[in-house]
Amino acid sequence: LVPNPGLEAADAATPTSWFASGWGDNTATYDYLNTGHAGAHSVTVTVSDYSTGDANWGYAPHAISPGNYEFTDWYQSNVSTEIDAGVAMQDGSTQYFYVTKVGPTEGNTWNQAEGVLQIPQGAVSATFFHLIAANGYLTTDDYAVTPYTPAPFTRGLVSVTFDDGWQNQFTNGLPVMQKYGLHATYYIISGSINDTPDYMTVAEIQSLKNAGMEIGSHTVTHPDLTTLSSTQLTNELKNSQTTLVSDFGGPITDFAYPYGAYTSATQAAAAQYYQTQRSVESGYNTADLTNLQDLKVQNVFNTTTPAQVQAWINQAAADRSWLILVYHVIAVSPADPTDTQYTTQPPDLDAEMAEVKNSGLGVVTVNRAVNEITPQLIH
Ligand SMILES: [Zn+2]
């Protein structure tokens, strides 16, 4: 699906079908090299004066059918870089998807970048691009995009998760979970417990636990963890766990990032306290691609319909993968209007939990899902 994937064919001084691409406030230099991973050529982009944007070598979109695809290339770089995809849709719009991040390479070693993207229904064409968004260089070669079949678990799973510990998750959410006999994971901001009327009280969270719900951590004060000193970071990770264990009993094993924001440094720190870390990057967790420090999710927004949730369920059933749903406010209208995007109407939650109940998937908390899948992971 990638034209001239080894970058060997050339028109004058540039590889056939490839072009320089970039935007933002930075200085990017693009070169066609006479060395490569395999063969005699590769491409490189060097960025300086970086403030915003990114830069990459790209190729024109090619026709693609909906389904799972694996992207690979070989690269050398001195900074972390990212792989994204642009997907042209039948309605004329273009959707952009995050695929994965990869770390810098050592010396002249070539590393293989690898990531999987689910191309959605309605897709017409797609192009994947490996970009650099920092001062540094990125050299790439030997690209491939191929249909991918995920390795299945013994059964498909779904976990329902609620972030932030809102009062309405107790008042409006818990009755729905109990109506269908489902167990969810509630990621609690420990410093907001008892902060009524917006957040749940200790007694209410204890009621959740008594009803079979899992209590997870969502930090002490809900900061962007990527902006903190290492001491502040440790306090947010460790003290939230200590408080939750003290209030509700342990262990508290699972953690969700405020704003979904993380770095390799926050991952390393959080791994000292929690068995899993969950951001808000969309995707499914499969037997060969699950990263317990970077669980993938499907985000339920105010625009998300029960039909969309059913489609995610159907995909998890077909792939026997683990689907994690992320909910925030469960209310007719949020207390804070800026939370509108993150608000699910109670009747929609009811319809979606009926779908979950009838899905045929195992419906388990994050903690129980991890216990079930860990022996099945393929690395
Ligand atoms: Zn949050």
mmCIF file of C-alpha atoms and ligand atoms in Angstrom:
data_model
loop_
_atom_site.group_PDB
_atom_site.id
_atom_site.type_symbol
_atom_site.label_atom_id
_atom_site.label_comp_id
_atom_site.label_asym_id
_atom_site.label_seq_id
_atom_site.Cartn_x
_atom_site.Cartn_y
_atom_site.Cartn_z
ATOM 1 C CA LEU A 1 0.000 0.000 0.000
ATOM 2 C CA VAL A 2 3.052 2.290 0.101
ATOM 3 C CA PRO A 3 4.488 3.495 -3.243
ATOM 4 C CA ASN A 4 8.241 3.118 -3.735
ATOM 5 C CA PRO A 5 8.455 1.722 -0.158
ATOM 6 C CA GLY A 6 12.231 1.260 -0.142
ATOM 7 C CA LEU A 7 12.781 4.747 -1.623
ATOM 8 C CA GLU A 8 15.061 3.254 -4.313
ATOM 9 C CA ALA A 9 13.333 4.760 -7.387
ATOM 10 C CA ALA A 10 14.115 8.436 -7.952
ATOM 11 C CA ASP A 11 13.082 11.372 -10.111
ATOM 12 C CA ALA A 12 16.074 13.671 -10.223
ATOM 13 C CA ALA A 13 17.079 14.267 -6.597
ATOM 14 C CA THR A 14 13.918 13.042 -4.836
ATOM 15 C CA PRO A 15 12.408 9.577 -4.381
ATOM 16 C CA THR A 16 9.547 8.839 -6.772
ATOM 17 C CA SER A 17 6.060 9.378 -5.256
ATOM 18 C CA TRP A 18 7.455 10.964 -2.062
ATOM 19 C CA PHE A 19 7.426 14.601 -1.005
ATOM 20 C CA ALA A 20 8.531 16.838 1.844
ATOM 21 C CA SER A 21 5.738 17.788 4.268
ATOM 22 C CA GLY A 22 5.540 19.943 7.358
ATOM 23 C CA TRP A 23 3.918 22.864 9.137
ATOM 24 C CA GLY A 24 4.372 25.186 12.074
ATOM 25 C CA ASP A 25 7.138 27.344 13.440
ATOM 26 C CA ASN A 26 10.354 25.400 12.849
ATOM 27 C CA THR A 27 13.113 24.975 10.257
ATOM 28 C CA ALA A 28 12.998 21.610 8.487
ATOM 29 C CA THR A 29 15.561 20.325 5.983
ATOM 30 C CA TYR A 30 14.724 17.315 3.808
ATOM 31 C CA ASP A 31 17.394 15.120 2.224
ATOM 32 C CA TYR A 32 17.435 12.053 -0.017
ATOM 33 C CA LEU A 33 20.341 9.928 1.164
ATOM 34 C CA ASN A 34 22.634 7.542 -0.718
ATOM 35 C CA THR A 35 22.638 5.136 2.225
ATOM 36 C CA GLY A 36 19.798 3.067 3.622
ATOM 37 C CA HIS A 37 18.533 0.279 5.856
ATOM 38 C CA ALA A 38 18.255 -2.051 2.865
ATOM 39 C CA GLY A 39 19.243 -0.964 -0.634
ATOM 40 C CA ALA A 40 21.061 2.257 -1.437
ATOM 41 C CA HIS A 41 18.669 5.017 -0.353
ATOM 42 C CA SER A 42 16.668 6.454 2.526
ATOM 43 C CA VAL A 43 15.183 9.852 3.430
ATOM 44 C CA THR A 44 15.952 12.137 6.332
ATOM 45 C CA VAL A 45 14.439 15.259 7.841
ATOM 46 C CA THR A 46 16.349 17.530 10.214
ATOM 47 C CA VAL A 47 14.539 20.077 12.386
ATOM 48 C CA SER A 48 16.008 23.122 14.128
ATOM 49 C CA ASP A 49 14.565 26.255 15.761
ATOM 50 C CA TYR A 50 11.588 24.142 16.803
ATOM 51 C CA SER A 51 8.618 25.900 18.371
ATOM 52 C CA THR A 52 5.469 24.294 16.915
ATOM 53 C CA GLY A 53 4.358 21.876 14.183
ATOM 54 C CA ASP A 54 6.081 18.838 12.711
ATOM 55 C CA ALA A 55 7.880 17.578 9.606
ATOM 56 C CA ASN A 56 7.980 14.334 7.651
ATOM 57 C CA TRP A 57 8.497 12.694 4.283
ATOM 58 C CA GLY A 58 5.095 11.699 2.904
ATOM 59 C CA TYR A 59 3.416 9.904 0.028
ATOM 60 C CA ALA A 60 0.079 10.510 -1.659
ATOM 61 C CA PRO A 61 -2.902 8.631 -0.126
ATOM 62 C CA HIS A 62 -3.726 5.262 -1.650
ATOM 63 C CA ALA A 63 -7.092 3.491 -1.746
ATOM 64 C CA ILE A 64 -7.806 1.448 1.388
ATOM 65 C CA SER A 65 -10.703 -0.639 2.755
ATOM 66 C CA PRO A 66 -11.910 -0.478 6.374
ATOM 67 C CA GLY A 67 -10.151 -2.890 8.734
ATOM 68 C CA ASN A 68 -6.972 -3.257 10.763
ATOM 69 C CA TYR A 69 -3.616 -2.344 9.197
ATOM 70 C CA GLU A 70 -0.088 -2.626 10.489
ATOM 71 C CA PHE A 71 2.405 0.122 9.675
ATOM 72 C CA THR A 72 6.139 -0.581 9.828
ATOM 73 C CA ASP A 73 9.278 1.246 8.781
ATOM 74 C CA TRP A 74 12.945 1.267 9.765
ATOM 75 C CA TYR A 75 14.311 4.447 11.276
ATOM 76 C CA GLN A 76 17.167 6.233 13.003
ATOM 77 C CA SER A 77 16.598 9.326 15.166
ATOM 78 C CA ASN A 78 18.002 11.195 18.131
ATOM 79 C CA VAL A 79 14.580 12.149 19.583
ATOM 80 C CA SER A 80 11.211 10.487 20.145
ATOM 81 C CA THR A 81 9.082 10.554 16.997
ATOM 82 C CA GLU A 82 5.483 9.748 16.126
ATOM 83 C CA ILE A 83 3.513 7.875 13.492
ATOM 84 C CA ASP A 84 0.129 9.229 12.423
ATOM 85 C CA ALA A 85 -2.247 8.546 9.558
ATOM 86 C CA GLY A 86 -4.505 10.744 7.451
ATOM 87 C CA VAL A 87 -7.649 8.989 6.219
ATOM 88 C CA ALA A 88 -9.846 10.485 3.500
ATOM 89 C CA MET A 89 -13.546 9.714 4.046
ATOM 90 C CA GLN A 90 -16.469 9.239 1.620
ATOM 91 C CA ASP A 91 -17.969 12.549 2.774
ATOM 92 C CA GLY A 92 -14.882 14.399 1.607
ATOM 93 C CA SER A 93 -13.449 15.012 5.073
ATOM 94 C CA THR A 94 -10.027 13.895 6.247
ATOM 95 C CA GLN A 95 -9.605 12.289 9.670
ATOM 96 C CA TYR A 96 -6.209 12.165 11.381
ATOM 97 C CA PHE A 97 -5.255 9.271 13.670
ATOM 98 C CA TYR A 98 -2.433 8.757 16.124
ATOM 99 C CA VAL A 99 -0.766 5.378 15.536
ATOM 100 C CA THR A 100 2.189 5.160 17.922
ATOM 101 C CA LYS A 101 5.281 6.851 19.347
ATOM 102 C CA VAL A 102 8.802 5.439 19.066
ATOM 103 C CA GLY A 103 11.930 6.317 20.994
ATOM 104 C CA PRO A 104 15.329 7.508 19.751
ATOM 105 C CA THR A 105 17.840 4.986 18.367
ATOM 106 C CA GLU A 106 21.387 4.279 19.526
ATOM 107 C CA GLY A 107 24.220 5.390 17.241
ATOM 108 C CA ASN A 108 23.840 3.970 13.728
ATOM 109 C CA THR A 109 21.381 1.246 14.767
ATOM 110 C CA TRP A 110 18.210 0.924 12.696
ATOM 111 C CA ASN A 111 15.075 0.231 14.765
ATOM 112 C CA GLN A 112 11.759 -0.953 13.394
ATOM 113 C CA ALA A 113 8.725 1.204 14.161
ATOM 114 C CA GLU A 114 5.471 -0.709 14.338
ATOM 115 C CA GLY A 115 1.870 0.255 15.022
ATOM 116 C CA VAL A 116 -1.645 -0.855 14.194
ATOM 117 C CA LEU A 117 -4.521 1.369 13.117
ATOM 118 C CA GLN A 118 -8.134 0.473 12.604
ATOM 119 C CA ILE A 119 -9.231 2.160 9.374
ATOM 120 C CA PRO A 120 -12.897 3.145 9.982
ATOM 121 C CA GLN A 121 -16.022 2.493 7.939
ATOM 122 C CA GLY A 122 -16.403 5.148 5.254
ATOM 123 C CA ALA A 123 -12.667 5.370 4.578
ATOM 124 C CA VAL A 124 -11.613 5.862 0.953
ATOM 125 C CA SER A 125 -7.852 6.299 1.097
ATOM 126 C CA ALA A 126 -5.076 6.648 3.639
ATOM 127 C CA THR A 127 -1.493 7.744 4.066
ATOM 128 C CA PHE A 128 0.731 6.991 7.059
ATOM 129 C CA PHE A 129 3.514 9.366 8.064
ATOM 130 C CA HIS A 130 6.420 9.118 10.478
ATOM 131 C CA LEU A 131 6.967 12.639 11.800
ATOM 132 C CA ILE A 132 9.405 14.566 13.951
ATOM 133 C CA ALA A 133 8.150 17.358 16.218
ATOM 134 C CA ALA A 134 11.328 18.485 18.027
ATOM 135 C CA ASN A 135 14.847 19.649 17.281
ATOM 136 C CA GLY A 136 16.692 16.624 15.905
ATOM 137 C CA TYR A 137 16.745 14.297 12.924
ATOM 138 C CA LEU A 138 14.707 11.363 11.667
ATOM 139 C CA THR A 139 15.877 9.015 8.913
ATOM 140 C CA THR A 140 13.403 6.451 7.523
ATOM 141 C CA ASP A 141 13.424 3.570 5.036
ATOM 142 C CA ASP A 142 11.639 0.374 4.007
ATOM 143 C CA TYR A 143 8.039 1.297 4.741
ATOM 144 C CA ALA A 144 5.146 -1.178 4.710
ATOM 145 C CA VAL A 145 1.401 -0.984 5.379
ATOM 146 C CA THR A 146 -0.271 -4.395 5.407
ATOM 147 C CA PRO A 147 -3.650 -5.809 6.479
ATOM 148 C CA TYR A 148 -3.348 -6.998 10.056
ATOM 149 C CA THR A 149 -5.225 -9.664 11.999
ATOM 150 C CA PRO A 150 -4.887 -9.123 15.751
ATOM 151 C CA ALA A 151 -4.007 -12.083 17.954
ATOM 152 C CA PRO A 152 -7.195 -12.920 19.897
ATOM 153 C CA PHE A 153 -7.705 -13.571 23.584
ATOM 154 C CA THR A 154 -9.672 -16.688 24.552
ATOM 155 C CA ARG A 155 -12.715 -14.416 24.742
ATOM 156 C CA GLY A 156 -13.468 -10.766 24.041
ATOM 157 C CA LEU A 157 -13.674 -8.460 27.055
ATOM 158 C CA VAL A 158 -15.169 -5.068 27.824
ATOM 159 C CA SER A 159 -14.390 -2.815 30.799
ATOM 160 C CA VAL A 160 -16.540 0.203 31.616
ATOM 161 C CA THR A 161 -14.558 3.038 33.240
ATOM 162 C CA PHE A 162 -15.644 6.326 34.805
ATOM 163 C CA ASP A 163 -13.132 9.143 35.329
ATOM 164 C CA ASP A 164 -12.932 11.879 37.994
ATOM 165 C CA GLY A 165 -15.332 10.631 40.713
ATOM 166 C CA TRP A 166 -18.265 12.904 39.844
ATOM 167 C CA GLN A 167 -21.300 12.773 42.143
ATOM 168 C CA ASN A 168 -23.502 12.055 39.108
ATOM 169 C CA GLN A 169 -21.555 8.837 38.460
ATOM 170 C CA PHE A 170 -23.029 7.645 41.757
ATOM 171 C CA THR A 171 -26.485 9.200 41.446
ATOM 172 C CA ASN A 172 -27.039 8.465 37.733
ATOM 173 C CA GLY A 173 -24.376 5.887 36.905
ATOM 174 C CA LEU A 174 -24.467 3.320 39.696
ATOM 175 C CA PRO A 175 -28.196 2.518 39.306
ATOM 176 C CA VAL A 176 -27.626 1.677 35.635
ATOM 177 C CA MET A 177 -24.669 -0.560 36.440
ATOM 178 C CA GLN A 178 -26.735 -2.333 39.101
ATOM 179 C CA LYS A 179 -29.751 -2.630 36.794
ATOM 180 C CA TYR A 180 -27.622 -4.711 34.409
ATOM 181 C CA GLY A 181 -25.461 -6.368 37.077
ATOM 182 C CA LEU A 182 -22.224 -4.886 35.664
ATOM 183 C CA HIS A 183 -18.971 -4.081 37.455
ATOM 184 C CA ALA A 184 -17.094 -0.949 36.372
ATOM 185 C CA THR A 185 -13.812 0.752 37.304
ATOM 186 C CA TYR A 186 -14.085 4.218 38.846
ATOM 187 C CA TYR A 187 -10.891 6.322 38.626
ATOM 188 C CA ILE A 188 -11.065 8.690 41.611
ATOM 189 C CA ILE A 189 -9.287 12.033 42.190
ATOM 190 C CA SER A 190 -8.346 11.403 45.815
ATOM 191 C CA GLY A 191 -8.090 15.103 46.709
ATOM 192 C CA SER A 192 -11.658 15.755 45.500
ATOM 193 C CA ILE A 193 -13.356 13.090 47.650
ATOM 194 C CA ASN A 194 -16.046 14.713 49.835
ATOM 195 C CA ASP A 195 -15.837 17.895 47.707
ATOM 196 C CA THR A 196 -19.617 18.117 47.490
ATOM 197 C CA PRO A 197 -21.853 18.663 45.623
ATOM 198 C CA ASP A 198 -19.734 17.958 42.516
ATOM 199 C CA TYR A 199 -17.764 14.930 43.724
ATOM 200 C CA MET A 200 -18.632 11.722 45.581
ATOM 201 C CA THR A 201 -18.228 11.296 49.304
ATOM 202 C CA VAL A 202 -16.254 8.572 51.054
ATOM 203 C CA ALA A 203 -19.526 6.811 51.906
ATOM 204 C CA GLU A 204 -20.698 6.896 48.291
ATOM 205 C CA ILE A 205 -17.420 5.522 46.941
ATOM 206 C CA GLN A 206 -17.561 2.826 49.624
ATOM 207 C CA SER A 207 -21.032 1.956 48.293
ATOM 208 C CA LEU A 208 -19.543 1.564 44.818
ATOM 209 C CA LYS A 209 -16.938 -0.805 46.156
ATOM 210 C CA ASN A 210 -19.552 -2.748 48.121
ATOM 211 C CA ALA A 211 -21.501 -3.113 44.864
ATOM 212 C CA GLY A 212 -18.494 -4.814 43.235
ATOM 213 C CA MET A 213 -16.986 -1.802 41.513
ATOM 214 C CA GLU A 214 -13.219 -1.338 41.290
ATOM 215 C CA ILE A 215 -11.669 1.857 42.699
ATOM 216 C CA GLY A 216 -8.725 3.142 40.655
ATOM 217 C CA SER A 217 -6.538 6.232 40.988
ATOM 218 C CA HIS A 218 -6.789 9.447 38.954
ATOM 219 C CA THR A 219 -4.124 11.376 40.968
ATOM 220 C CA VAL A 220 -4.580 13.691 43.996
ATOM 221 C CA THR A 221 -5.315 17.026 42.269
ATOM 222 C CA HIS A 222 -5.827 16.161 38.565
ATOM 223 C CA PRO A 223 -2.810 18.016 37.111
ATOM 224 C CA ASP A 224 -1.198 17.464 33.730
ATOM 225 C CA LEU A 225 1.477 15.053 34.988
ATOM 226 C CA THR A 226 3.829 15.915 32.132
ATOM 227 C CA THR A 227 4.341 19.405 33.617
ATOM 228 C CA LEU A 228 5.398 18.370 37.145
ATOM 229 C CA SER A 229 8.721 18.043 38.946
ATOM 230 C CA SER A 230 9.681 14.490 39.846
ATOM 231 C CA THR A 231 8.735 15.160 43.488
ATOM 232 C CA GLN A 232 5.321 16.508 42.511
ATOM 233 C CA LEU A 233 4.848 13.571 40.160
ATOM 234 C CA THR A 234 5.654 11.064 42.892
ATOM 235 C CA ASN A 235 3.246 12.804 45.278
ATOM 236 C CA GLU A 236 0.376 12.676 42.777
ATOM 237 C CA LEU A 237 0.947 8.990 42.046
ATOM 238 C CA LYS A 238 1.814 7.707 45.501
ATOM 239 C CA ASN A 239 -0.364 9.860 47.775
ATOM 240 C CA SER A 240 -3.535 9.211 45.769
ATOM 241 C CA GLN A 241 -2.925 5.487 46.160
ATOM 242 C CA THR A 242 -2.210 5.837 49.880
ATOM 243 C CA THR A 243 -5.442 7.800 50.451
ATOM 244 C CA LEU A 244 -7.571 5.391 48.433
ATOM 245 C CA VAL A 245 -6.125 2.362 50.232
ATOM 246 C CA SER A 246 -6.703 4.082 53.571
ATOM 247 C CA ASP A 247 -10.307 5.012 52.766
ATOM 248 C CA PHE A 248 -11.458 1.920 50.888
ATOM 249 C CA GLY A 249 -8.902 -0.832 51.402
ATOM 250 C CA GLY A 250 -6.373 -2.081 48.911
ATOM 251 C CA PRO A 251 -4.898 -2.907 46.672
ATOM 252 C CA ILE A 252 -5.424 0.041 44.297
ATOM 253 C CA THR A 253 -3.858 -1.342 41.147
ATOM 254 C CA ASP A 254 -5.016 0.745 38.203
ATOM 255 C CA PHE A 255 -4.345 4.343 37.195
ATOM 256 C CA ALA A 256 -5.803 6.786 34.646
ATOM 257 C CA TYR A 257 -3.997 9.909 33.395
ATOM 258 C CA PRO A 258 -5.638 13.347 33.768
ATOM 259 C CA TYR A 259 -6.163 14.704 30.242
ATOM 260 C CA GLY A 260 -4.615 11.465 28.976
ATOM 261 C CA ALA A 261 -1.242 13.225 29.219
ATOM 262 C CA TYR A 262 1.855 11.078 29.756
ATOM 263 C CA THR A 263 5.521 10.713 28.834
ATOM 264 C CA SER A 264 7.994 7.857 29.164
ATOM 265 C CA ALA A 265 9.058 9.477 32.470
ATOM 266 C CA THR A 266 5.526 9.455 33.916
ATOM 267 C CA GLN A 267 5.091 5.872 32.724
ATOM 268 C CA ALA A 268 8.244 4.774 34.518
ATOM 269 C CA ALA A 269 7.145 6.553 37.709
ATOM 270 C CA ALA A 270 3.578 5.240 37.633
ATOM 271 C CA ALA A 271 4.763 1.688 36.999
ATOM 272 C CA GLN A 272 6.274 1.737 40.497
ATOM 273 C CA TYR A 273 2.784 2.014 42.003
ATOM 274 C CA TYR A 274 0.249 0.609 39.528
ATOM 275 C CA GLN A 275 -0.129 -2.495 37.377
ATOM 276 C CA THR A 276 -1.852 -0.568 34.580
ATOM 277 C CA GLN A 277 -1.907 2.952 33.141
ATOM 278 C CA ARG A 278 -4.715 4.194 30.940
ATOM 279 C CA SER A 279 -4.695 7.342 28.814
ATOM 280 C CA VAL A 280 -7.346 8.369 26.280
ATOM 281 C CA GLU A 281 -5.754 7.098 23.061
ATOM 282 C CA SER A 282 -8.299 5.188 21.018
ATOM 283 C CA GLY A 283 -7.807 1.564 20.069
ATOM 284 C CA TYR A 284 -8.260 -2.005 21.257
ATOM 285 C CA ASN A 285 -6.088 -4.166 23.457
ATOM 286 C CA THR A 286 -5.134 -7.448 21.782
ATOM 287 C CA ALA A 287 -3.067 -10.468 22.823
ATOM 288 C CA ASP A 288 -0.062 -9.291 20.819
ATOM 289 C CA LEU A 289 -0.308 -5.514 21.246
ATOM 290 C CA THR A 290 -1.550 -4.890 24.794
ATOM 291 C CA ASN A 291 0.765 -2.600 26.740
ATOM 292 C CA LEU A 292 -0.293 -2.564 30.401
ATOM 293 C CA GLN A 293 1.451 0.812 30.804
ATOM 294 C CA ASP A 294 -0.498 2.262 27.847
ATOM 295 C CA LEU A 295 -3.966 0.731 27.673
ATOM 296 C CA LYS A 296 -6.039 1.792 24.666
ATOM 297 C CA VAL A 297 -9.658 2.939 24.974
ATOM 298 C CA GLN A 298 -12.746 4.183 23.192
ATOM 299 C CA ASN A 299 -13.874 7.585 24.508
ATOM 300 C CA VAL A 300 -17.590 8.205 24.977
ATOM 301 C CA PHE A 301 -18.376 11.872 24.267
ATOM 302 C CA ASN A 302 -21.687 13.738 24.194
ATOM 303 C CA THR A 303 -21.773 13.070 20.431
ATOM 304 C CA THR A 304 -21.223 9.305 20.835
ATOM 305 C CA THR A 305 -24.337 7.275 20.021
ATOM 306 C CA PRO A 306 -25.367 3.857 21.331
ATOM 307 C CA ALA A 307 -24.904 2.673 17.722
ATOM 308 C CA GLN A 308 -21.231 3.707 17.891
ATOM 309 C CA VAL A 309 -20.779 1.852 21.176
ATOM 310 C CA GLN A 310 -22.420 -1.217 19.605
ATOM 311 C CA ALA A 311 -19.934 -1.009 16.712
ATOM 312 C CA TRP A 312 -17.005 -0.971 19.170
ATOM 313 C CA ILE A 313 -18.530 -3.978 20.979
ATOM 314 C CA ASN A 314 -18.961 -5.828 17.695
ATOM 315 C CA GLN A 315 -15.310 -5.174 16.798
ATOM 316 C CA ALA A 316 -14.100 -6.467 20.190
ATOM 317 C CA ALA A 317 -16.272 -9.568 19.747
ATOM 318 C CA ALA A 318 -14.992 -10.179 16.220
ATOM 319 C CA ASP A 319 -11.324 -9.732 17.228
ATOM 320 C CA ARG A 320 -11.697 -11.247 20.732
ATOM 321 C CA SER A 321 -9.941 -8.112 21.973
ATOM 322 C CA TRP A 322 -10.364 -6.053 25.157
ATOM 323 C CA LEU A 323 -12.474 -2.917 24.772
ATOM 324 C CA ILE A 324 -12.209 -0.207 27.450
ATOM 325 C CA LEU A 325 -14.974 2.419 27.438
ATOM 326 C CA VAL A 326 -14.253 5.818 29.061
ATOM 327 C CA TYR A 327 -17.105 7.865 30.547
ATOM 328 C CA HIS A 328 -16.988 11.141 32.456
ATOM 329 C CA VAL A 329 -20.111 13.092 33.461
ATOM 330 C CA ILE A 330 -23.413 11.129 33.556
ATOM 331 C CA ALA A 331 -26.105 13.815 33.567
ATOM 332 C CA VAL A 332 -28.677 15.715 31.525
ATOM 333 C CA SER A 333 -26.372 18.722 31.726
ATOM 334 C CA PRO A 334 -23.003 19.117 33.456
ATOM 335 C CA ALA A 335 -22.506 21.379 36.471
ATOM 336 C CA ASP A 336 -19.681 23.037 34.534
ATOM 337 C CA PRO A 337 -20.665 23.934 30.922
ATOM 338 C CA THR A 338 -17.089 23.295 29.768
ATOM 339 C CA ASP A 339 -17.723 19.604 30.504
ATOM 340 C CA THR A 340 -20.498 19.395 27.880
ATOM 341 C CA GLN A 341 -18.319 17.385 25.488
ATOM 342 C CA TYR A 342 -17.671 14.864 28.282
ATOM 343 C CA THR A 343 -21.316 14.437 29.302
ATOM 344 C CA THR A 344 -23.364 11.312 28.610
ATOM 345 C CA GLN A 345 -27.138 11.462 28.947
ATOM 346 C CA PRO A 346 -28.454 8.880 31.472
ATOM 347 C CA PRO A 347 -30.758 7.233 28.871
ATOM 348 C CA ASP A 348 -27.753 6.802 26.543
ATOM 349 C CA LEU A 349 -25.737 5.182 29.339
ATOM 350 C CA ASP A 350 -28.698 2.861 29.967
ATOM 351 C CA ALA A 351 -28.892 1.901 26.278
ATOM 352 C CA GLU A 352 -25.135 1.370 26.064
ATOM 353 C CA MET A 353 -24.981 -0.754 29.222
ATOM 354 C CA ALA A 354 -27.809 -2.888 27.814
ATOM 355 C CA GLU A 355 -25.580 -3.429 24.776
ATOM 356 C CA VAL A 356 -22.628 -4.297 27.036
ATOM 357 C CA LYS A 357 -24.807 -6.726 29.025
ATOM 358 C CA ASN A 358 -26.016 -8.439 25.846
ATOM 359 C CA SER A 359 -22.648 -8.354 24.075
ATOM 360 C CA GLY A 360 -21.532 -11.891 24.878
ATOM 361 C CA LEU A 361 -18.212 -10.347 25.935
ATOM 362 C CA GLY A 362 -16.768 -10.837 29.390
ATOM 363 C CA VAL A 363 -17.723 -7.674 31.314
ATOM 364 C CA VAL A 364 -15.066 -7.142 33.960
ATOM 365 C CA THR A 365 -13.232 -4.424 35.842
ATOM 366 C CA VAL A 366 -9.791 -3.388 34.601
ATOM 367 C CA ASN A 367 -8.185 -5.289 37.469
ATOM 368 C CA ARG A 368 -10.010 -8.522 36.613
ATOM 369 C CA ALA A 369 -9.330 -8.118 32.910
ATOM 370 C CA VAL A 370 -5.595 -7.807 33.593
ATOM 371 C CA ASN A 371 -5.653 -10.950 35.716
ATOM 372 C CA GLU A 372 -7.400 -12.787 32.890
ATOM 373 C CA ILE A 373 -5.291 -11.594 29.960
ATOM 374 C CA THR A 374 -1.804 -11.453 31.475
ATOM 375 C CA PRO A 375 -1.115 -15.191 30.933
ATOM 376 C CA GLN A 376 -2.356 -14.823 27.339
ATOM 377 C CA LEU A 377 -0.120 -11.918 26.307
ATOM 378 C CA ILE A 378 2.257 -12.614 23.400
ATOM 379 C CA HIS A 379 5.466 -10.574 23.403
HETATM 380 ZN ZN ZN B 1 -9.970 13.355 34.527
#
